[in-house]
mmCIF file of C-alpha atoms in Angstrom:
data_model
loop_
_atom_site.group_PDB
_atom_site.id
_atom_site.type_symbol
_atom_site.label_atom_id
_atom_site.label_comp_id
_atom_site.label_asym_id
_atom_site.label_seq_id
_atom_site.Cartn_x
_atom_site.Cartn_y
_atom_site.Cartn_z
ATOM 1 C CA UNK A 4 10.112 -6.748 -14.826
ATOM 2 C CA UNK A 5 7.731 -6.291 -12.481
ATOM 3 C CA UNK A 6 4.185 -7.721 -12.610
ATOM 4 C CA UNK A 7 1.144 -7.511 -10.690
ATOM 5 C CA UNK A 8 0.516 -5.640 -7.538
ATOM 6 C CA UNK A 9 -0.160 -9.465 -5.330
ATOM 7 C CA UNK A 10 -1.046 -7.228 -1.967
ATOM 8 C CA UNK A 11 -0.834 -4.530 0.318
ATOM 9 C CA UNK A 12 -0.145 -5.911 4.085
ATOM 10 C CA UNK A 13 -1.426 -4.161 6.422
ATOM 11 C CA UNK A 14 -0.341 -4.744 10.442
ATOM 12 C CA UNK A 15 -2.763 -4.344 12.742
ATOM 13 C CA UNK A 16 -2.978 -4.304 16.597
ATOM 14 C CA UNK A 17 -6.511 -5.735 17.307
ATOM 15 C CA UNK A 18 -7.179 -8.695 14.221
ATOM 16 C CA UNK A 19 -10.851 -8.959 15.085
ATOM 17 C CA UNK A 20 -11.975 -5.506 15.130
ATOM 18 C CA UNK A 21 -9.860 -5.273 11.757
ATOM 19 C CA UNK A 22 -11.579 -8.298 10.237
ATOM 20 C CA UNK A 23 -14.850 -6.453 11.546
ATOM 21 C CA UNK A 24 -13.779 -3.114 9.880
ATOM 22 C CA UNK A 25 -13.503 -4.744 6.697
ATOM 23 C CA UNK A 26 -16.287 -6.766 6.469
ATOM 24 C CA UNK A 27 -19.036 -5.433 7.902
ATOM 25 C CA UNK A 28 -18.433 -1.391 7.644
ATOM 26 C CA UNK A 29 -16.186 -1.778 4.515
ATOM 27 C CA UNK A 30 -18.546 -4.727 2.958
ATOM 28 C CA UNK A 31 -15.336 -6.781 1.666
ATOM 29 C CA UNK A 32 -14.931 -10.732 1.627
ATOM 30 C CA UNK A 33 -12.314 -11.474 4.609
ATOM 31 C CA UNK A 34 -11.336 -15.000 5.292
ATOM 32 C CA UNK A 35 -10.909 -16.699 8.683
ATOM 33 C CA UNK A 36 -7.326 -16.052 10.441
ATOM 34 C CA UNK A 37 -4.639 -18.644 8.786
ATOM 35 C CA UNK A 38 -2.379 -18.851 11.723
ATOM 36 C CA UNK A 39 1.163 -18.833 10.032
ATOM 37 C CA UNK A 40 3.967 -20.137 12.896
ATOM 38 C CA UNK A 41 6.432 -20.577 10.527
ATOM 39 C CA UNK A 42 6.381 -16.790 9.523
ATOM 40 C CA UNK A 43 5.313 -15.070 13.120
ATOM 41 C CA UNK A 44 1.643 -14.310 11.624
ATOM 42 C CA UNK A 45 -1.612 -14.783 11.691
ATOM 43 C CA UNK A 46 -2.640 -13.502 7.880
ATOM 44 C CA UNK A 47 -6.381 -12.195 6.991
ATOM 45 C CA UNK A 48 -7.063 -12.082 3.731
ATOM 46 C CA UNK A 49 -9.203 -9.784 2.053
ATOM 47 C CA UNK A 50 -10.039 -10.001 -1.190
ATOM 48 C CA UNK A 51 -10.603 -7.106 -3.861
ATOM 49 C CA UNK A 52 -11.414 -7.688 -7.166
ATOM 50 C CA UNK A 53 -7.668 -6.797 -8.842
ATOM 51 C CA UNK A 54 -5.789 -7.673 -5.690
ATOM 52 C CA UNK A 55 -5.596 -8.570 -2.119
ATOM 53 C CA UNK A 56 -5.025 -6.498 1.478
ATOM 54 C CA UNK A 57 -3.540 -8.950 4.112
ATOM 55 C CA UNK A 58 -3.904 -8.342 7.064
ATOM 56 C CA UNK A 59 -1.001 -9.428 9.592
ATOM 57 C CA UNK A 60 -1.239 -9.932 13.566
ATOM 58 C CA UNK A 61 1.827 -11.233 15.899
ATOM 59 C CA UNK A 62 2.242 -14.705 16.192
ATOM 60 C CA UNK A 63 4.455 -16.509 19.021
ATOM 61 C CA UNK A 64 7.345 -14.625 20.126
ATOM 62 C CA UNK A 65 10.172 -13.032 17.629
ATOM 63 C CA UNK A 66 7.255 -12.082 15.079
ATOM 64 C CA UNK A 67 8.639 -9.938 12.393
ATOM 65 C CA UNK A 68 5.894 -7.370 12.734
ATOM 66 C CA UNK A 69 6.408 -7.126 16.468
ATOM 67 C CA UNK A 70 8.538 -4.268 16.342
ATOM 68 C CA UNK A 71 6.222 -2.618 13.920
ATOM 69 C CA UNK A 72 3.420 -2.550 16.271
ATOM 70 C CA UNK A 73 5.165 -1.484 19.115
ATOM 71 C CA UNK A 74 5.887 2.096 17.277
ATOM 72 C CA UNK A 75 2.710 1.953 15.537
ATOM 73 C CA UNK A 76 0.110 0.526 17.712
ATOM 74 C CA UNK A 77 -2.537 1.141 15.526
ATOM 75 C CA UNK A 78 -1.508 -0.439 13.006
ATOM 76 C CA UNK A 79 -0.026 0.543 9.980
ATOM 77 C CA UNK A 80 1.091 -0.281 6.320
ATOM 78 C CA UNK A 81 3.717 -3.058 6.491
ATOM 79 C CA UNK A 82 4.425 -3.462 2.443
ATOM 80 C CA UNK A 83 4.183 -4.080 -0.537
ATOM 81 C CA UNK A 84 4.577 -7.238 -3.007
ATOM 82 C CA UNK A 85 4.791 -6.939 -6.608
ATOM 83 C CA UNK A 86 4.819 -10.141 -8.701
ATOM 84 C CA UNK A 87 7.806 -11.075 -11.057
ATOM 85 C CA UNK A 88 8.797 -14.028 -13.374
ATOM 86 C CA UNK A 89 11.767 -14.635 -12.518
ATOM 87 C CA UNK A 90 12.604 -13.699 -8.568
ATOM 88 C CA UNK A 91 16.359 -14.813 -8.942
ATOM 89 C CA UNK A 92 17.090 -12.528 -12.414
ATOM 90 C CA UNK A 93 14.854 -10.109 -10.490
ATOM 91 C CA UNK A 94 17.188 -10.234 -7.019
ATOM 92 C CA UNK A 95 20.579 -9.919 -9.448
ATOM 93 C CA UNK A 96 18.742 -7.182 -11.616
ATOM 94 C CA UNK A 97 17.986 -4.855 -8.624
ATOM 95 C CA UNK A 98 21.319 -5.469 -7.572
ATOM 96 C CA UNK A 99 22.876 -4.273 -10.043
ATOM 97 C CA UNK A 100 20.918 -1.162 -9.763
ATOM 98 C CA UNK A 101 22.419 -0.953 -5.964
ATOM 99 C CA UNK A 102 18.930 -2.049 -5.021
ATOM 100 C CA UNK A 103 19.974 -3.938 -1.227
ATOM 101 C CA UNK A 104 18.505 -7.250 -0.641
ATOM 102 C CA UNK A 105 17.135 -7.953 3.211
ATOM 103 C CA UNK A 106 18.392 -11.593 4.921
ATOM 104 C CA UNK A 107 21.105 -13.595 3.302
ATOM 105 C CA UNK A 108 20.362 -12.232 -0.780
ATOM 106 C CA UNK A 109 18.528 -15.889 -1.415
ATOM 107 C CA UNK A 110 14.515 -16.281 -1.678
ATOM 108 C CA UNK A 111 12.910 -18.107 1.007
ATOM 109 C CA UNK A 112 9.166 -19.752 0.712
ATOM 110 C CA UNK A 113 6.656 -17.174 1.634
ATOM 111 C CA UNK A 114 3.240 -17.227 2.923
ATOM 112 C CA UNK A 115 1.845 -18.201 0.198
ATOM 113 C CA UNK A 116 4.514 -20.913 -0.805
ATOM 114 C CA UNK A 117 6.053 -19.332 -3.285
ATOM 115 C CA UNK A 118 9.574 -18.200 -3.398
ATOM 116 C CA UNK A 119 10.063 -14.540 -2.055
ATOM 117 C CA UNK A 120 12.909 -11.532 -1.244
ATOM 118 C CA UNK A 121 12.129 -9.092 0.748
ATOM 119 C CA UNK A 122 13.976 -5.509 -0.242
ATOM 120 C CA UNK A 123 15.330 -3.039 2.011
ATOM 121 C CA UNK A 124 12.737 0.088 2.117
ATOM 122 C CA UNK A 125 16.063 2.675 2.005
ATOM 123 C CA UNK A 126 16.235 1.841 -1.518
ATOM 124 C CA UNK A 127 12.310 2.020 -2.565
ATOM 125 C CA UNK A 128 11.365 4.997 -1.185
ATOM 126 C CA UNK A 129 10.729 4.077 2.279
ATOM 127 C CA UNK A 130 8.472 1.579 1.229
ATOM 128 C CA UNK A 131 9.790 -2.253 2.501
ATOM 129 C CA UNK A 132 8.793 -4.161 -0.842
ATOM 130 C CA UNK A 133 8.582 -7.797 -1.188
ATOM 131 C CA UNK A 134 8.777 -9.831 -4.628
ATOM 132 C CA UNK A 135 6.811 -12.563 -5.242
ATOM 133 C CA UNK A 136 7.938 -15.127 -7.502
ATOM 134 C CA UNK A 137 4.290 -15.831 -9.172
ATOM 135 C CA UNK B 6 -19.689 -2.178 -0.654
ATOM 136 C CA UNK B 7 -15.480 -1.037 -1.370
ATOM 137 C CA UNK B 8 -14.581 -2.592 -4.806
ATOM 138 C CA UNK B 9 -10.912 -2.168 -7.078
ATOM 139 C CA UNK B 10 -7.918 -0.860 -5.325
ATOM 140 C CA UNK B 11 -7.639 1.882 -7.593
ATOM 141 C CA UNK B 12 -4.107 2.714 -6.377
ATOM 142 C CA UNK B 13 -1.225 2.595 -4.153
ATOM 143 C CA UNK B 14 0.554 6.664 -3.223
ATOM 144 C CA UNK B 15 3.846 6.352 -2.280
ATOM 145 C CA UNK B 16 5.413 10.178 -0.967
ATOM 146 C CA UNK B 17 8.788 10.925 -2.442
ATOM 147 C CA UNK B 18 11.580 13.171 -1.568
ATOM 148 C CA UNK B 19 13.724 12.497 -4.536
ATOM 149 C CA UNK B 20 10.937 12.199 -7.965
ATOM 150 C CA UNK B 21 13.653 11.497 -10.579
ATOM 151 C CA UNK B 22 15.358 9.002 -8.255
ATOM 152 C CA UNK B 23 11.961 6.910 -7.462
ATOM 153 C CA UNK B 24 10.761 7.361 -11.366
ATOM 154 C CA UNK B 25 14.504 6.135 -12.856
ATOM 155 C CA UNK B 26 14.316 3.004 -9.957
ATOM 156 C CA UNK B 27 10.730 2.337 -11.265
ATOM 157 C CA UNK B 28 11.250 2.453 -14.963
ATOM 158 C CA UNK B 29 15.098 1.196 -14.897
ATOM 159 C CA UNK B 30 15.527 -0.703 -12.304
ATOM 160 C CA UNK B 31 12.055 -2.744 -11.439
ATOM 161 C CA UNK B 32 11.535 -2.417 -15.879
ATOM 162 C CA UNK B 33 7.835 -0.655 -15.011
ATOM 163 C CA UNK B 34 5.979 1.341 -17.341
ATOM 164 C CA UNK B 35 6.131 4.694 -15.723
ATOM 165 C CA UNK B 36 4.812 7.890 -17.245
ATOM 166 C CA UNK B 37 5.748 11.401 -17.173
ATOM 167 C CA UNK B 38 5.350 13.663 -14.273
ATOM 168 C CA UNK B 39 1.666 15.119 -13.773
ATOM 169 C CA UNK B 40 1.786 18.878 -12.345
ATOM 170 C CA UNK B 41 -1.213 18.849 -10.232
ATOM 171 C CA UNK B 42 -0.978 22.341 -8.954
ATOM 172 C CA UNK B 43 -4.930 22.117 -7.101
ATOM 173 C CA UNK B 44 -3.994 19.409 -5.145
ATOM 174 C CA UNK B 45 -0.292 20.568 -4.398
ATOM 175 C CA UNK B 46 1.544 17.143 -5.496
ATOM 176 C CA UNK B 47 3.080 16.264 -8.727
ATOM 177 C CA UNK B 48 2.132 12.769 -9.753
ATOM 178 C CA UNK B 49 3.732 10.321 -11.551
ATOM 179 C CA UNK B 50 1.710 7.232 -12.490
ATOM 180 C CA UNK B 51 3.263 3.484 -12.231
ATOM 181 C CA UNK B 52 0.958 1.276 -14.507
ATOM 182 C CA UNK B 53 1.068 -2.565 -13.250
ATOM 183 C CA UNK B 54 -1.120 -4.546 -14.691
ATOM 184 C CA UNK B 55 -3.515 -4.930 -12.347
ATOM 185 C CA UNK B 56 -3.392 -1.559 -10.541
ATOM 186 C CA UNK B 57 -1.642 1.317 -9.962
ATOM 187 C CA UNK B 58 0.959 2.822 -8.339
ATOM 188 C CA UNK B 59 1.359 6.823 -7.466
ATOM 189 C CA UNK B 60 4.559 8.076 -6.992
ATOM 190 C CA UNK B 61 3.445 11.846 -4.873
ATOM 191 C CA UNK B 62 5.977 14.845 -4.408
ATOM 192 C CA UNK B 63 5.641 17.737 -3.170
ATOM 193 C CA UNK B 64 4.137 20.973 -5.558
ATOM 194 C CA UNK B 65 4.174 24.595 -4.138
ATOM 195 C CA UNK B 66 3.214 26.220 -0.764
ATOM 196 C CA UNK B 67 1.262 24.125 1.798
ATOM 197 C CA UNK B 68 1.546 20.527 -0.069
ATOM 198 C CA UNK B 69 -0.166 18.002 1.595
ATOM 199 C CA UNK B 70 2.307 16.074 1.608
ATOM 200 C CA UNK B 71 5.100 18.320 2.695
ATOM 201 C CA UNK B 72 4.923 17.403 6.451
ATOM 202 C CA UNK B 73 4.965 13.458 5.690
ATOM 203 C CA UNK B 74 8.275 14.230 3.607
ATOM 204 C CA UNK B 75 9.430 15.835 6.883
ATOM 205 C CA UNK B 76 8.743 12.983 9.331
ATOM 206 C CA UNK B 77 10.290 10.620 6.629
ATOM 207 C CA UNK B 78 12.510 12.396 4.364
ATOM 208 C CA UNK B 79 13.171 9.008 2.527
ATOM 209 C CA UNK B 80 9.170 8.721 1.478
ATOM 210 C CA UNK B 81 7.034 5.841 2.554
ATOM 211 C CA UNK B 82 3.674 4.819 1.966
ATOM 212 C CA UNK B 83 1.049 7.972 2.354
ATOM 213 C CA UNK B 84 -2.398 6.330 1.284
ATOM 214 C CA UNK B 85 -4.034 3.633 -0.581
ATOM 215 C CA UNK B 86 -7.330 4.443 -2.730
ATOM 216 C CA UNK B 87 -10.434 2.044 -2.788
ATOM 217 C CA UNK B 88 -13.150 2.442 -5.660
ATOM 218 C CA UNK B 89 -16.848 2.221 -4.509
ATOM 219 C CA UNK B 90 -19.659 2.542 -6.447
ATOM 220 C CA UNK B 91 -21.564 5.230 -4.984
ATOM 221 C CA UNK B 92 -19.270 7.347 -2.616
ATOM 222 C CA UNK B 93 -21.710 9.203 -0.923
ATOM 223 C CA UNK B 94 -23.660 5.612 0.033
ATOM 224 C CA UNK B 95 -20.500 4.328 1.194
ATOM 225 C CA UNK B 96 -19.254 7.521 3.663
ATOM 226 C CA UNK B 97 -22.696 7.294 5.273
ATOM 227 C CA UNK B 98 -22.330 3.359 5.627
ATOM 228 C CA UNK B 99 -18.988 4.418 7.258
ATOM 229 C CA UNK B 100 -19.910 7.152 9.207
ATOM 230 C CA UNK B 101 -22.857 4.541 10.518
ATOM 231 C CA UNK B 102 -20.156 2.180 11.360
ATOM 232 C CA UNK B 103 -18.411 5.020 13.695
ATOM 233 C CA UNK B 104 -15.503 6.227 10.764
ATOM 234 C CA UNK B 105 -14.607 9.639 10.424
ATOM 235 C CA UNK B 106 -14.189 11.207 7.497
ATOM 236 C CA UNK B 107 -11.290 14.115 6.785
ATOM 237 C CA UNK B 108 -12.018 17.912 6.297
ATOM 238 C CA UNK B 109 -15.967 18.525 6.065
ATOM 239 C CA UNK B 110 -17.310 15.294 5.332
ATOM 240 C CA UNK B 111 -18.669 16.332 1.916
ATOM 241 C CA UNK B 112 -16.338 14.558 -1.097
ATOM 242 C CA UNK B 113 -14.127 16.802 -3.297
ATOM 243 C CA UNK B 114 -12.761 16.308 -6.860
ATOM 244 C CA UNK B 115 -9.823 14.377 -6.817
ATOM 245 C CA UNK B 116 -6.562 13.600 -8.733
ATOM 246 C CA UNK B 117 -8.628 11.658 -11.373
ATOM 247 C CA UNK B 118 -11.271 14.124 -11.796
ATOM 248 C CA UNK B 119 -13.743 11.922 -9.556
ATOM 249 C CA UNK B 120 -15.184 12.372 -6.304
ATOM 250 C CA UNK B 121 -13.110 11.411 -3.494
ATOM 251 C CA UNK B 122 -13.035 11.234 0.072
ATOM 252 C CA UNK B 123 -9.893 10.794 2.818
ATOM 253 C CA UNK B 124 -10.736 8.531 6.387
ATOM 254 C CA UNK B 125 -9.249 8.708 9.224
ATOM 255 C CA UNK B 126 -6.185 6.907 9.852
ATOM 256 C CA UNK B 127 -6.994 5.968 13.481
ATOM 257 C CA UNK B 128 -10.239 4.227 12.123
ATOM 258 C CA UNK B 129 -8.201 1.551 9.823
ATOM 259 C CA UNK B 130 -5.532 0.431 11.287
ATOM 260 C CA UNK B 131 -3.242 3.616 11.142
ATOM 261 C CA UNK B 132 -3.744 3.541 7.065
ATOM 262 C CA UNK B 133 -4.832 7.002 5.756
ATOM 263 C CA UNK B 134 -7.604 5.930 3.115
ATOM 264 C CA UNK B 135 -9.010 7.280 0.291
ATOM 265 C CA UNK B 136 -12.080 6.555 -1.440
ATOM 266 C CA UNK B 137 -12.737 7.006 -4.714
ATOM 267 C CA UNK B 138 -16.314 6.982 -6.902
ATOM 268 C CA UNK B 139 -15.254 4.672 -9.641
#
């Protein structure tokens, strides 16, 4: 079910010392900031050759990774997204497993403007995993 | 300079749990578990098609992984592994840059039989990384 690994999201405290990081010491190619209002983020993007690390900063007030960063201030690993076909026979296959869906159960448009869930990390291992419908 | 992500390591308390959610559940292709008494984890390898993903538990006395599973009995994300090139090139580009690298700076043989090296957490963004000579 399944697919590709899409990215690793990383939250970080201080964006331009983490775009820095990256592509100077770390020699990767990271994009400008893309300022995301509707989702409480400004993303980075930086890309790998078999997948991406985003990076993801507060944006406005009531950002999602707010929270994060105030128990982690530097930074931390946010989650994961895997890929899938189908993100609706995905949602009502993990939920048959017991798998618990995060919001109301229904995909919303994600960064990336694709439809996405978002599952609850007590059922993957402590890991908060997003699916991607690709 | 930092090329694939060679893989994502996820800690778990429970191995069967995580393996059965992976293979039944999310329909992965998930193989057997790994013993790797040297490095005091038993693996358990989640083949996506672009990448990996490690599922790590605890193996004997002193695991390094034991105290994680401690702070966060449920498991979480514990590192993610970067390919480079030449590793030794790359800690001294990082060490240049103001990184630090774990335990004495000189890389050791890893998981996959290839050199490795661990960086500090505090110098990306409260991610433990590991680097790995491809």
């Amino acid at each position: 079910m399944i697919g590709r690994l899409n990215h690793v999201a990383i939250a970080v405290g201080d964006l331009e010392k983490a775009c820095k990081l990256y592509r100077e010491t770390m020699g990767a190619k990271v994009s400008e900031p893309l300022p995301q209002p509707a989702h409480g983020v400004t993303v980075v993007f930086i890309e790998l050759p078999n997948t991406k690390v985003e990076l993801l900063h507060p944006l406005g007030e009531n950002s999602p990774i707010a929270k994060f960063l105030e128990k982690s201030p530097d930074g931390g690993i946010h989650h994961i997204c895997y890929e899938v076909d189908d993100i609706l026979a995905a949602r009502d296959r993990l939920k048959a497993g017991g798998a618990r869906v995060l919001g109301d159960g229904n995909p919303k448009i994600g960064a990336h403007g694709k439809p996405v869930l978002f599952l609850h990390p007590k059922d993957f291992n402590g890991t908060l995993v997003e699916l991607e419908q690709a």
